[in-house]
PDB file of C-alpha atoms in Angstrom:
ATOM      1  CA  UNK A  16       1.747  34.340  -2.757  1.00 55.00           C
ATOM      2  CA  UNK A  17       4.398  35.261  -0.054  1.00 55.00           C
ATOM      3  CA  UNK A  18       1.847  34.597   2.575  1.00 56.00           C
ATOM      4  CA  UNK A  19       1.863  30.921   0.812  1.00 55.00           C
ATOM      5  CA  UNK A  20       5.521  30.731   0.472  1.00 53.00           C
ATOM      6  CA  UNK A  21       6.113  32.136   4.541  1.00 54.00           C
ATOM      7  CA  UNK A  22       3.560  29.629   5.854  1.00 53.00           C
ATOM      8  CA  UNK A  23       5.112  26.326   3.518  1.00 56.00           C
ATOM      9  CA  UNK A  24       8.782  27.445   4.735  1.00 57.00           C
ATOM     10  CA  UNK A  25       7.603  27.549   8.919  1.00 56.00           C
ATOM     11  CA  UNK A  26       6.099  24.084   8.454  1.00 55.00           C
ATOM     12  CA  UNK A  27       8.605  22.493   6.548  1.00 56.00           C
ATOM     13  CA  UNK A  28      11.218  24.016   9.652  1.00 53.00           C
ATOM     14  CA  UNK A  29       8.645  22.427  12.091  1.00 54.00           C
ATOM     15  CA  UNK A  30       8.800  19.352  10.588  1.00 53.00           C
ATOM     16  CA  UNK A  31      12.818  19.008  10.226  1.00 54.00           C
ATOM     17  CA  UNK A  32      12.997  19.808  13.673  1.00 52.00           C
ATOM     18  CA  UNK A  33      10.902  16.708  15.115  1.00 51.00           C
ATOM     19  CA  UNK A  34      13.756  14.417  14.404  1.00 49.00           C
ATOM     20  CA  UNK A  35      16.019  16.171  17.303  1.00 49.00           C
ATOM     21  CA  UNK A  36      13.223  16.337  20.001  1.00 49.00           C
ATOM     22  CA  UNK A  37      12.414  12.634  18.966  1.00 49.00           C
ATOM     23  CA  UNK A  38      15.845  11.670  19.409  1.00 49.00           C
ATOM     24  CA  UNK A  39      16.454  13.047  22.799  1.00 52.00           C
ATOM     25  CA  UNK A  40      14.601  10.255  24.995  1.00 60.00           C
ATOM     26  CA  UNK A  41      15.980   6.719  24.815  1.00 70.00           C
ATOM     27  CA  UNK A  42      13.978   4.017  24.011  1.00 76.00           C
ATOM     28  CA  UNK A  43      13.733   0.776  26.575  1.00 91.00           C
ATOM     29  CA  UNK A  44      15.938  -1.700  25.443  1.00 95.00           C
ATOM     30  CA  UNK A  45      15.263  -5.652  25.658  1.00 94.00           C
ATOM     31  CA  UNK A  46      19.021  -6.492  24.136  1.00 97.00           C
ATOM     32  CA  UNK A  47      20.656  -9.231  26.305  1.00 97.00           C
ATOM     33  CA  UNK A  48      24.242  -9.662  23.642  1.00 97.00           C
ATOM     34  CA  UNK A  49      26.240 -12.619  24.557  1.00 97.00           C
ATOM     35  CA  UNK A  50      27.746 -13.854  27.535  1.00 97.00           C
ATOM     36  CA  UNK A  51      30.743 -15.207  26.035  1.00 97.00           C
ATOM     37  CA  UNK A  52      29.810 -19.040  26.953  1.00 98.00           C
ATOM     38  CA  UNK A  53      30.965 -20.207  23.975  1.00 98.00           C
ATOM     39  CA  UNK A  54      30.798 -23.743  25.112  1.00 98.00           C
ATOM     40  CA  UNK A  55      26.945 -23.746  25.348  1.00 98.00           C
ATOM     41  CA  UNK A  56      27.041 -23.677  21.718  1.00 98.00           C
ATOM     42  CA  UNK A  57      26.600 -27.332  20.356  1.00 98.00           C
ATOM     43  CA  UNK A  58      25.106 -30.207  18.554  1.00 98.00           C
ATOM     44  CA  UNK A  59      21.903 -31.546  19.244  1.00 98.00           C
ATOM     45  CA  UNK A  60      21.402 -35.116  17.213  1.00 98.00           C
ATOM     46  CA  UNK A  61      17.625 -35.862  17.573  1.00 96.00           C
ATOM     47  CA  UNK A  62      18.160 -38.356  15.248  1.00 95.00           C
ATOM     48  CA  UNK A  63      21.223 -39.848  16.477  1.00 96.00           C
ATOM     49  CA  UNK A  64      22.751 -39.873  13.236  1.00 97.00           C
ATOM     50  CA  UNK A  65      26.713 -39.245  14.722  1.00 98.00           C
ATOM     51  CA  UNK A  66      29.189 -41.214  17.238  1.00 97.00           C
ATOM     52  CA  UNK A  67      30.107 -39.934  20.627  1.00 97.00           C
ATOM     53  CA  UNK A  68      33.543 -39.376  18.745  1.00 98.00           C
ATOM     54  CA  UNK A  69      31.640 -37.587  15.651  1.00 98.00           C
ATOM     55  CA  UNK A  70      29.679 -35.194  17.965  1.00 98.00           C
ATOM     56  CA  UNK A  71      32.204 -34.144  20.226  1.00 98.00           C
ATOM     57  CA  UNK A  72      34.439 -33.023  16.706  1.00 98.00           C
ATOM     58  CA  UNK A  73      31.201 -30.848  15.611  1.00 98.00           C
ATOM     59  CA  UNK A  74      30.846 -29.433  18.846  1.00 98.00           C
ATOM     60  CA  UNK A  75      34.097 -28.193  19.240  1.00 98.00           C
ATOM     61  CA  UNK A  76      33.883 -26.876  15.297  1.00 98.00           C
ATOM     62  CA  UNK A  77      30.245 -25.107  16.879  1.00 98.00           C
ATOM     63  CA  UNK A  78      32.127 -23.284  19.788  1.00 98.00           C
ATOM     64  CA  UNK A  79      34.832 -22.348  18.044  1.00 98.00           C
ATOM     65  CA  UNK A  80      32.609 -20.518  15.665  1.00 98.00           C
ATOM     66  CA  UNK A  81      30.783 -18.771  18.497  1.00 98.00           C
ATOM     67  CA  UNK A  82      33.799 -17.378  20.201  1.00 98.00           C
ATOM     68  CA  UNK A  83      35.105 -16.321  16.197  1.00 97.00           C
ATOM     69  CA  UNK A  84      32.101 -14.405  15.845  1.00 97.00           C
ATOM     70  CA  UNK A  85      30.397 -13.672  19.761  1.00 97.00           C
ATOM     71  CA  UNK A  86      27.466 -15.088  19.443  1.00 98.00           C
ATOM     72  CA  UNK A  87      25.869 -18.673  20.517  1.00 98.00           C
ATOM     73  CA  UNK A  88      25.169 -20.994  17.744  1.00 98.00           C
ATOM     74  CA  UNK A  89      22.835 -24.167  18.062  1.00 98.00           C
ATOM     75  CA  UNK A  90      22.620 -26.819  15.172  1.00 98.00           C
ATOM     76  CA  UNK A  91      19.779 -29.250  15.756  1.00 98.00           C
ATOM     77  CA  UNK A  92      19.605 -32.510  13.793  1.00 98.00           C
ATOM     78  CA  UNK A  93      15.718 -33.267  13.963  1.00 97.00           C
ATOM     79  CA  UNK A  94      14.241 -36.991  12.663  1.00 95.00           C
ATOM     80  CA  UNK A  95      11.110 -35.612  13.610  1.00 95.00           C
ATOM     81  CA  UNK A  96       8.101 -34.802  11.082  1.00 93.00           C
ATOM     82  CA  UNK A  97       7.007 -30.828  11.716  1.00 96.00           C
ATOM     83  CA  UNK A  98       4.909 -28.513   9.919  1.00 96.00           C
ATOM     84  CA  UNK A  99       6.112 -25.158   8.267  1.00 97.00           C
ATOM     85  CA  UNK A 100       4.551 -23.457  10.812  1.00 97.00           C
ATOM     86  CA  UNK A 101       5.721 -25.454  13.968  1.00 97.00           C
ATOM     87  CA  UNK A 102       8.780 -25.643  12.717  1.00 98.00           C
ATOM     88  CA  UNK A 103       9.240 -22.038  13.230  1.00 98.00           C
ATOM     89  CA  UNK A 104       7.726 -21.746  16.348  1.00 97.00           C
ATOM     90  CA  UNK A 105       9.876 -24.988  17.628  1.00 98.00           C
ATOM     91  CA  UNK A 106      13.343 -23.427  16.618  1.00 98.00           C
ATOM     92  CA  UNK A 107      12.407 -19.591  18.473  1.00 98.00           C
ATOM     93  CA  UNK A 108      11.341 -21.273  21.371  1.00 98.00           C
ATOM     94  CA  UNK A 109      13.970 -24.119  21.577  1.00 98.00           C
ATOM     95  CA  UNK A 110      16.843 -21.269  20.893  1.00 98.00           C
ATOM     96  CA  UNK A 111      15.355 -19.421  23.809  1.00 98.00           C
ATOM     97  CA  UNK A 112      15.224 -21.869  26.128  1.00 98.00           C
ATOM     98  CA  UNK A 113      18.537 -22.664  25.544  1.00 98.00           C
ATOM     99  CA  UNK A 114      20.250 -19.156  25.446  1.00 98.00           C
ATOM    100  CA  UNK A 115      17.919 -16.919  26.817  1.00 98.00           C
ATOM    101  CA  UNK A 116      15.489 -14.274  25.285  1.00 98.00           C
ATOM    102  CA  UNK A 117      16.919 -11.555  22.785  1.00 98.00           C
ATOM    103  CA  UNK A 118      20.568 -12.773  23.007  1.00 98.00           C
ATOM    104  CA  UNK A 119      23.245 -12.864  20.404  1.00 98.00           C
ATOM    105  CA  UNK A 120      22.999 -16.218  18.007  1.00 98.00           C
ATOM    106  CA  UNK A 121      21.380 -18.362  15.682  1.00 98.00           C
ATOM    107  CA  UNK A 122      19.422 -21.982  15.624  1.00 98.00           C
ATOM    108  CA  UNK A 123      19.730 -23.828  12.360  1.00 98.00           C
ATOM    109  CA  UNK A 124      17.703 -26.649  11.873  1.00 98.00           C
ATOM    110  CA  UNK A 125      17.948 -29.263  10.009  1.00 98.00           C
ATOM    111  CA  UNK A 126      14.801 -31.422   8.824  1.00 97.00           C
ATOM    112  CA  UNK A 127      16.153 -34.704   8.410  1.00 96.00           C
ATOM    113  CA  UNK A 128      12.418 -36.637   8.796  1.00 94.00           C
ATOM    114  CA  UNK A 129      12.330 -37.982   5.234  1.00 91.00           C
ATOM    115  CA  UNK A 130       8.992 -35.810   4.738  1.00 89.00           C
ATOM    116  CA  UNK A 131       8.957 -34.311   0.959  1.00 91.00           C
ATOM    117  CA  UNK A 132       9.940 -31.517   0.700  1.00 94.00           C
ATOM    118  CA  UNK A 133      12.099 -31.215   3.234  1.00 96.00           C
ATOM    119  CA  UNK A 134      11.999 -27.864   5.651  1.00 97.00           C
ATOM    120  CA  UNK A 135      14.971 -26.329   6.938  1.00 98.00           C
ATOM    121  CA  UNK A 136      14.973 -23.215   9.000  1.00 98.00           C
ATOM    122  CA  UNK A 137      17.144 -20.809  10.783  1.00 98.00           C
ATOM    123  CA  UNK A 138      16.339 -18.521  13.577  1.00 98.00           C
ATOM    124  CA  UNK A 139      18.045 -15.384  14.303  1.00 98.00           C
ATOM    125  CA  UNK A 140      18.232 -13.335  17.565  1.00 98.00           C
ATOM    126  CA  UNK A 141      19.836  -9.975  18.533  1.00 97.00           C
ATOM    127  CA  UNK A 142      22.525  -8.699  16.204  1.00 97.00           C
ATOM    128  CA  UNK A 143      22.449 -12.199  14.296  1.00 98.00           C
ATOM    129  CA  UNK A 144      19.266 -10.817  12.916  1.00 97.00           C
ATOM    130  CA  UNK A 145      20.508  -8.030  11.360  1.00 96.00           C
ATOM    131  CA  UNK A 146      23.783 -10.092  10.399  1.00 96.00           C
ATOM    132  CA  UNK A 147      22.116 -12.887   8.607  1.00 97.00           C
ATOM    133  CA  UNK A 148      18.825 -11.496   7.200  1.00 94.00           C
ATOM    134  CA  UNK A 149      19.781 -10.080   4.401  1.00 93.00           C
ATOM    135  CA  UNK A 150      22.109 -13.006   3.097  1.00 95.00           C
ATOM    136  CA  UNK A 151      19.590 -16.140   4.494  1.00 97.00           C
ATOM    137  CA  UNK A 152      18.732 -17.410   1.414  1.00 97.00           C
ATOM    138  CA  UNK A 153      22.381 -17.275   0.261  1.00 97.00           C
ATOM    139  CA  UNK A 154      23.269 -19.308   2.984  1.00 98.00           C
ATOM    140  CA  UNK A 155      20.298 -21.830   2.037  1.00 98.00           C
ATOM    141  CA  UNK A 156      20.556 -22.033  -1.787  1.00 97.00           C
ATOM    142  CA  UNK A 157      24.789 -22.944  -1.112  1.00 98.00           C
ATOM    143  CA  UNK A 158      23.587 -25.276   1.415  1.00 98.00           C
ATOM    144  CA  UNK A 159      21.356 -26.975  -0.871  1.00 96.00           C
ATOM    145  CA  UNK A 160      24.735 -27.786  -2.347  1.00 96.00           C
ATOM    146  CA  UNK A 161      25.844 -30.368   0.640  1.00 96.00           C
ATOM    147  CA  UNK A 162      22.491 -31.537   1.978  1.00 97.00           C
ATOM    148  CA  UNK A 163      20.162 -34.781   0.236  1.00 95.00           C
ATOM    149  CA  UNK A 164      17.045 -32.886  -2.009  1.00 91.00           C
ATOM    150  CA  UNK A 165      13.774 -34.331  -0.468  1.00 82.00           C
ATOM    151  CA  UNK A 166      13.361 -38.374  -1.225  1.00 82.00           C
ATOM    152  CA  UNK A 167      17.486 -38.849  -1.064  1.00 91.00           C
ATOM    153  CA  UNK A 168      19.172 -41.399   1.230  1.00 92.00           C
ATOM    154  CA  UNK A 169      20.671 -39.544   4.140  1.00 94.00           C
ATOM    155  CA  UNK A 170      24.344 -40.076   4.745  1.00 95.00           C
ATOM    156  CA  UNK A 171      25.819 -39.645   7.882  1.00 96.00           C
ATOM    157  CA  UNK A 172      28.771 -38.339   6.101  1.00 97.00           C
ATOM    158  CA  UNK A 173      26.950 -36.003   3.722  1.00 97.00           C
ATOM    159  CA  UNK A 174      25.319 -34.068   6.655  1.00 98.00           C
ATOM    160  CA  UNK A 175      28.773 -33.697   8.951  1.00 98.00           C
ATOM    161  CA  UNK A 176      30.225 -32.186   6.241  1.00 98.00           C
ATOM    162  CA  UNK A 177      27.273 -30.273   5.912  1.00 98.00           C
ATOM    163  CA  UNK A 178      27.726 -28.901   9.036  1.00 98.00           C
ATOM    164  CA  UNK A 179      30.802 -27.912   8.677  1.00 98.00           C
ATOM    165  CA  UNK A 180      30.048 -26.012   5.660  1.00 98.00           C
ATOM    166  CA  UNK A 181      27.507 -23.851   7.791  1.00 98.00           C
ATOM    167  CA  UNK A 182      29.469 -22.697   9.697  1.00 98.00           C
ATOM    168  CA  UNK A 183      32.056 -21.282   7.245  1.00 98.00           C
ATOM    169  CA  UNK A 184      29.387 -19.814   5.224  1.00 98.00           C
ATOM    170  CA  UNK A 185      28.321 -18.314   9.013  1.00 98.00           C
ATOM    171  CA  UNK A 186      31.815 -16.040   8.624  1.00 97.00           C
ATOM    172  CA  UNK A 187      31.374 -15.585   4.820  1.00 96.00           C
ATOM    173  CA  UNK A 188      27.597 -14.262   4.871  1.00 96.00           C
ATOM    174  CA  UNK A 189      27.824 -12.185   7.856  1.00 93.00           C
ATOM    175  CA  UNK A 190      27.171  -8.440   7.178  1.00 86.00           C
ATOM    176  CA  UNK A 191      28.414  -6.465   9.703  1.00 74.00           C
ATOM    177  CA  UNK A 192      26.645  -3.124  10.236  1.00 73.00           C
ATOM    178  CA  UNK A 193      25.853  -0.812  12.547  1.00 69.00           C
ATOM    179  CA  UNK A 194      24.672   1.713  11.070  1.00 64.00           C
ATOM    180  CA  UNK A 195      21.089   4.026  11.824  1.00 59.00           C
ATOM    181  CA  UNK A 196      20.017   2.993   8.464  1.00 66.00           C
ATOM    182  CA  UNK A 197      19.555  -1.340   8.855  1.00 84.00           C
ATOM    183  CA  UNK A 198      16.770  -2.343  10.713  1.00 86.00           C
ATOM    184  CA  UNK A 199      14.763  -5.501  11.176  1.00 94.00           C
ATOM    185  CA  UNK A 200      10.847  -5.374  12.191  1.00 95.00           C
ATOM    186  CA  UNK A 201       9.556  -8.603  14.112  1.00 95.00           C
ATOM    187  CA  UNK A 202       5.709  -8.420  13.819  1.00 92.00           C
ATOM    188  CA  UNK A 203       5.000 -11.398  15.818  1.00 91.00           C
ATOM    189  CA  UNK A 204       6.461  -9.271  18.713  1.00 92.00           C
ATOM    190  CA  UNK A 205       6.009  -5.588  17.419  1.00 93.00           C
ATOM    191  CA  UNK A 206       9.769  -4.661  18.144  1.00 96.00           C
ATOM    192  CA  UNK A 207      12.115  -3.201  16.121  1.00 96.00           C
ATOM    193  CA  UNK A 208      15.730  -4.717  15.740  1.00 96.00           C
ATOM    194  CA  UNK A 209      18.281  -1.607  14.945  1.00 95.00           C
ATOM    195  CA  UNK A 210      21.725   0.360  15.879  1.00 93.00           C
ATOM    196  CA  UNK A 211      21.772   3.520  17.587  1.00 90.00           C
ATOM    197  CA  UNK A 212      24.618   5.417  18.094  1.00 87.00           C
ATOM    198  CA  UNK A 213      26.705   1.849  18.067  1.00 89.00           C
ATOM    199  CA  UNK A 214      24.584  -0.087  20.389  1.00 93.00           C
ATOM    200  CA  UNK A 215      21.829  -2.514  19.393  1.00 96.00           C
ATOM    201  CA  UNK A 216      18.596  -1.870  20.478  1.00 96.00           C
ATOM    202  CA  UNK A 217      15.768  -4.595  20.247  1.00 96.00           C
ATOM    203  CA  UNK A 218      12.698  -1.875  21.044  1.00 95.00           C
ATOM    204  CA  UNK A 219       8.986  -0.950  20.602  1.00 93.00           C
ATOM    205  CA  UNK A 220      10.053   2.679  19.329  1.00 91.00           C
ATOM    206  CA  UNK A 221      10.684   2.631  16.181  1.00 88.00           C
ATOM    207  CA  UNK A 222      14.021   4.011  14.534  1.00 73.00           C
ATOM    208  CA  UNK A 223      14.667   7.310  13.363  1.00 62.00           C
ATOM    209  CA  UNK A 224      15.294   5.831   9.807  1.00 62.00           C
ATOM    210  CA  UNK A 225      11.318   5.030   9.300  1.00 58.00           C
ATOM    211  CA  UNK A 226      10.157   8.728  10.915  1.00 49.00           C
ATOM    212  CA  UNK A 227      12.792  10.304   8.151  1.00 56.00           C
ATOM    213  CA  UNK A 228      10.890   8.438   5.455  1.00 57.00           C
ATOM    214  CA  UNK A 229       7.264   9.171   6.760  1.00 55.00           C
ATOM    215  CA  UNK A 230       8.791  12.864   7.074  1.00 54.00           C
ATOM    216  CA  UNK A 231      10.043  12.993   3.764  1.00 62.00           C
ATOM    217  CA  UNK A 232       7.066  12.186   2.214  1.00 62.00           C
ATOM    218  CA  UNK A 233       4.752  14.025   4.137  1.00 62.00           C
ATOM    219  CA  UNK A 234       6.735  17.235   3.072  1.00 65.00           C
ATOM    220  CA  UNK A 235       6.855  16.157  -0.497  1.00 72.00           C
ATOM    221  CA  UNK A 236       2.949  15.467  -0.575  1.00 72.00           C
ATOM    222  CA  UNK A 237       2.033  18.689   1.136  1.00 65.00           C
ATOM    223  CA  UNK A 238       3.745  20.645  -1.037  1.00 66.00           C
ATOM    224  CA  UNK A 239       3.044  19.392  -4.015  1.00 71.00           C
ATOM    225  CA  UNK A 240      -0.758  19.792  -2.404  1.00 72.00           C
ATOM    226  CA  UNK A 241      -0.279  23.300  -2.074  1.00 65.00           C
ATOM    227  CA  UNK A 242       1.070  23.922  -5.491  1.00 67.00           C
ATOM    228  CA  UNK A 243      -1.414  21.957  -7.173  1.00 75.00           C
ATOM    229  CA  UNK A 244      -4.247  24.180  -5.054  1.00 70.00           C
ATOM    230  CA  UNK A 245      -2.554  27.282  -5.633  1.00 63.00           C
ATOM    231  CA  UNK A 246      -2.632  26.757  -9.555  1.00 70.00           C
ATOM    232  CA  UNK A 247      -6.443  25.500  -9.349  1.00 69.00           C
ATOM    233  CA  UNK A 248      -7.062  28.498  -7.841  1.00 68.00           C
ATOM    234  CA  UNK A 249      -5.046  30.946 -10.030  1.00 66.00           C
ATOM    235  CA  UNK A 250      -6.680  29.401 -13.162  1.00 66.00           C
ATOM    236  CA  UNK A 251     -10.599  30.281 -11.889  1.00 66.00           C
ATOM    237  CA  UNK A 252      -9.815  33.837 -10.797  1.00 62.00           C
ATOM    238  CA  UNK A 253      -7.985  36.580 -12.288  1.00 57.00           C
ATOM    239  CA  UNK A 254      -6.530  38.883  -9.443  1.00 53.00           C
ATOM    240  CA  UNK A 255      -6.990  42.718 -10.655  1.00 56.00           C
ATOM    241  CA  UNK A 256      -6.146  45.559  -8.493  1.00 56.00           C
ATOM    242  CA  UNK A 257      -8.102  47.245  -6.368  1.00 59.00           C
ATOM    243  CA  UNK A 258     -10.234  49.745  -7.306  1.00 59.00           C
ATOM    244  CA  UNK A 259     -11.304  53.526  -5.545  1.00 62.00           C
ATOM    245  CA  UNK A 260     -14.973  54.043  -5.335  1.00 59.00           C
ATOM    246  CA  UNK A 261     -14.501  57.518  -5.012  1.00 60.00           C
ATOM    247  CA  UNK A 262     -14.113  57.809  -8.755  1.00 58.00           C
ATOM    248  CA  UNK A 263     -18.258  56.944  -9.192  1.00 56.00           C
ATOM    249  CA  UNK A 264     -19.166  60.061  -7.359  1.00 55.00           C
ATOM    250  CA  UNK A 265     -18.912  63.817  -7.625  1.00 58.00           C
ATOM    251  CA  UNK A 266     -17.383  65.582  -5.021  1.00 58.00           C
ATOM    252  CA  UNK A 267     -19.785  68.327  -5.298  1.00 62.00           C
ATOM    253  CA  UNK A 268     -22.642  66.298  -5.017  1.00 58.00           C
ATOM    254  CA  UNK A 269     -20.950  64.566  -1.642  1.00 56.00           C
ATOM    255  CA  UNK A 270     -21.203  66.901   1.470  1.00 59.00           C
ATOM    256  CA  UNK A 271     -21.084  65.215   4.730  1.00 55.00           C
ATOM    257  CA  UNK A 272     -21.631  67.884   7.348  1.00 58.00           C
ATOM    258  CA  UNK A 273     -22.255  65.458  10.652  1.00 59.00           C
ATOM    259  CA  UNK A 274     -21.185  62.486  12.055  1.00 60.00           C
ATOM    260  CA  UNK A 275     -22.739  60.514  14.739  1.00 59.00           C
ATOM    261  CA  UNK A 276     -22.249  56.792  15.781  1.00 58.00           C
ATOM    262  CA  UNK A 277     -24.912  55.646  17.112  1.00 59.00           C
ATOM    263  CA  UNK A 278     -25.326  51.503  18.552  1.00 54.00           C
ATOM    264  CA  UNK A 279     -29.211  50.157  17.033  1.00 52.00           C
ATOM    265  CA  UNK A 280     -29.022  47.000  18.858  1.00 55.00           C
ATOM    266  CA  UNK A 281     -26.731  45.394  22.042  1.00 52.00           C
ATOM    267  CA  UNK A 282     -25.678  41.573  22.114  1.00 50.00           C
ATOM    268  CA  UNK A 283     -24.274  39.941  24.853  1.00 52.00           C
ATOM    269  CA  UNK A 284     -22.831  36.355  24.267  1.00 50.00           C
ATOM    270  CA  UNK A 285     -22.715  33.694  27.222  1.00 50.00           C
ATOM    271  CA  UNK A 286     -21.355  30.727  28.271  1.00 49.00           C
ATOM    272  CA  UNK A 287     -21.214  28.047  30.618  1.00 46.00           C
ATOM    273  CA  UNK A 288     -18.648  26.929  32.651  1.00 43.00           C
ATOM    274  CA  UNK A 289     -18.115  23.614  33.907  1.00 44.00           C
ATOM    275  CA  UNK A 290     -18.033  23.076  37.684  1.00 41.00           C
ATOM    276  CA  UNK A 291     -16.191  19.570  36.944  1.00 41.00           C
ATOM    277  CA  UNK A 292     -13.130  19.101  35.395  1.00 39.00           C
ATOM    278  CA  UNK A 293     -12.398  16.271  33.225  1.00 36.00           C
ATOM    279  CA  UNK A 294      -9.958  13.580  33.688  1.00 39.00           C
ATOM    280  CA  UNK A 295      -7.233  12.289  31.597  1.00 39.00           C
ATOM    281  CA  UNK A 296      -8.204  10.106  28.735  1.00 38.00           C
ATOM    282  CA  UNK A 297      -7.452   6.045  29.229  1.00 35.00           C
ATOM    283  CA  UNK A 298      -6.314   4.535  26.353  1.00 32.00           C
ATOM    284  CA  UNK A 299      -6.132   0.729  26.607  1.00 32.00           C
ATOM    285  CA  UNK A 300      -2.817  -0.985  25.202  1.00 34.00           C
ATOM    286  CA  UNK A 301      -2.860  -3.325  22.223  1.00 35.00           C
ATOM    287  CA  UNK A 302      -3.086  -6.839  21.699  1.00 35.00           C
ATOM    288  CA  UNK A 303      -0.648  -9.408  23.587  1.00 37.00           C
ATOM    289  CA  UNK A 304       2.633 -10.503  22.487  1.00 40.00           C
ATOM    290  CA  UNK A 305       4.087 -13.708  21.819  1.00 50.00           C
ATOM    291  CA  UNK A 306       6.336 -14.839  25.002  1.00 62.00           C
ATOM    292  CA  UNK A 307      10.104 -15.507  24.398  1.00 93.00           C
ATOM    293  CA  UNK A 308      12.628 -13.245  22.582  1.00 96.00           C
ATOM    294  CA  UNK A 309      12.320 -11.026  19.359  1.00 97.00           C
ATOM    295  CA  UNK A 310      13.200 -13.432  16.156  1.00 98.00           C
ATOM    296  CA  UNK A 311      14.099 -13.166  12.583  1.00 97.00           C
ATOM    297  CA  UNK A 312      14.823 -15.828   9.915  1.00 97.00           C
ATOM    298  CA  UNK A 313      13.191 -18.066   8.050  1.00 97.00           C
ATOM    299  CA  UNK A 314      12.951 -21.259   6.324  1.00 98.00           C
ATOM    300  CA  UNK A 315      14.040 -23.043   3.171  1.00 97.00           C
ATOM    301  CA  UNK A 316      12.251 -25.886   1.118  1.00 97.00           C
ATOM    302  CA  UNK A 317      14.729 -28.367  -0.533  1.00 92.00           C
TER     303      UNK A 317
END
């Protein structure tokens, strides 16, 4: 039993050690931030729903919103018919193009096409992601509020004000963290989206937060392994002491007057050794990744 007990205790300190030698080597970092051109952030009517007059009022009301909260913001006003699934892949790539890959902002699109039901989306990249992910669907269900349900007329009034809303609801949604324990997991790119030590890292290693968990249950499920073993076994045998064979003979009867050792047979064990050494193993790398920046987001039917 204290053999048991000696051997659980050195690999649960084995274990809670891994964290710090993990934690030593810094992970590459794709993180671009923001570059403080507010005035990149605008409008983009597709649909030329607004005056000259009308857009030039939102886009001031867009970049002064991006230099409130850092971060570029890009609202596009689309007339044109997209599926779910394009629609996604239009608003990463569009936001890219436009700001560069894994930089601070958002896209929020607008599906003003008449097709039922409509398909909004918004895409998310560096710390807007973890800013806006949780809250996303907040943001949509208030905004179903101000925009025309699927079939409506659209106003050109009804969606400026629209706008506007969006943004406030940018400053009242946003959850600022950065601590170790938020992170955001883009599987289209296999990154992970988290804070370290204050700085956002956009990263193939995964955060510390995850190994904890795996950690945590690892220890959890080999102990209660070796309990349940140790009772399975305890139940089948019962342990008695040990006991002297000397007690099943006489001494008088016993009377050893020589001793020899003497070796019956002789084995000798071989084996070969190599004259080539092997090389390292090659492990080939996984499948490709989608070009363009890390993402999060989603989209909203109304």
């Amino acid at each position: 039993m204290k053999r048991l007990v000696s051997f659980l205790m050195t690999a649960i300190l084995c274990v809670c050690m891994v964290p710090l030698l993990t934690g030593c080597s810094e992970p590459e970092n794709d993180y671009a931030g923001w570059n403080g051109n507010y005035q990149d952030s605008v409008l983009i009517d597709d649909r030329d729903l607004f005056t000259e007059t009308q857009k030039r009022e939102l886009d001031e009301a867009i970049q002064q919103k991006s230099k409130e909260l850092e971060m570029n913001i890009l609202i596009y006003v689309d007339g044109t018919y997209r599926s779910d699934a394009d629609t996604k892949t239009f608003c990463d790539q569009t936001y890219d193009n436009w700001f560069g890959n894994d930089t601070d902002g958002l896209m929020y699109y607008l599906d003003l096409s008449g097709k039922t039901p409509a398909y909004d989306y918004i895409s998310t990249s560096g710390k807007a992601i973890l800013l806006y992910e949780e809250n996303r669907e907040l943001i949509f269900n208030h905004m179903d509020n101000y925009l025309p349900a699927s079939g409506q007329e659209i106003k050109q009034e009804q969606i400026y004000d629209a706008i506007e809303e969006f943004l406030s609801q940018l400053s009242v949604n946003a959850k600022s963290t950065t601590s170790g324990t938020s992170f955001y997991h883009d599987k289209n790119k296999g990154t992970y989206i988290y804070y370290k030590h204050g700085e956002l890292y956009i990263t193939h290693k995964k955060p510390l937060i995850i190994w904890v968990r795996i950690w945590v249950v690892s220890i959890i499920i080999g102990l209660l392994t070796a309990l349940i073993t140790f009772l399975v076994s305890k139940g089948k045998y019962t342990f008695k002491a040990k006991t002297n064979p000397s007690i099943y003979l006489s001494k008088d009867a016993v009377n050893f007057t020589q001793r020899n050792d003497q070796h019956i047979r002789t084995y000798q064990s071989r084996s070969r050794i190599s004259s080539s050494s092997s090389g390292g193993g090659h492990r080939s790398g996984g499948g490709g990744h989608h070009s363009g920046g890390s993402h999060g987001g989603g989209g909203h039917h109304r």
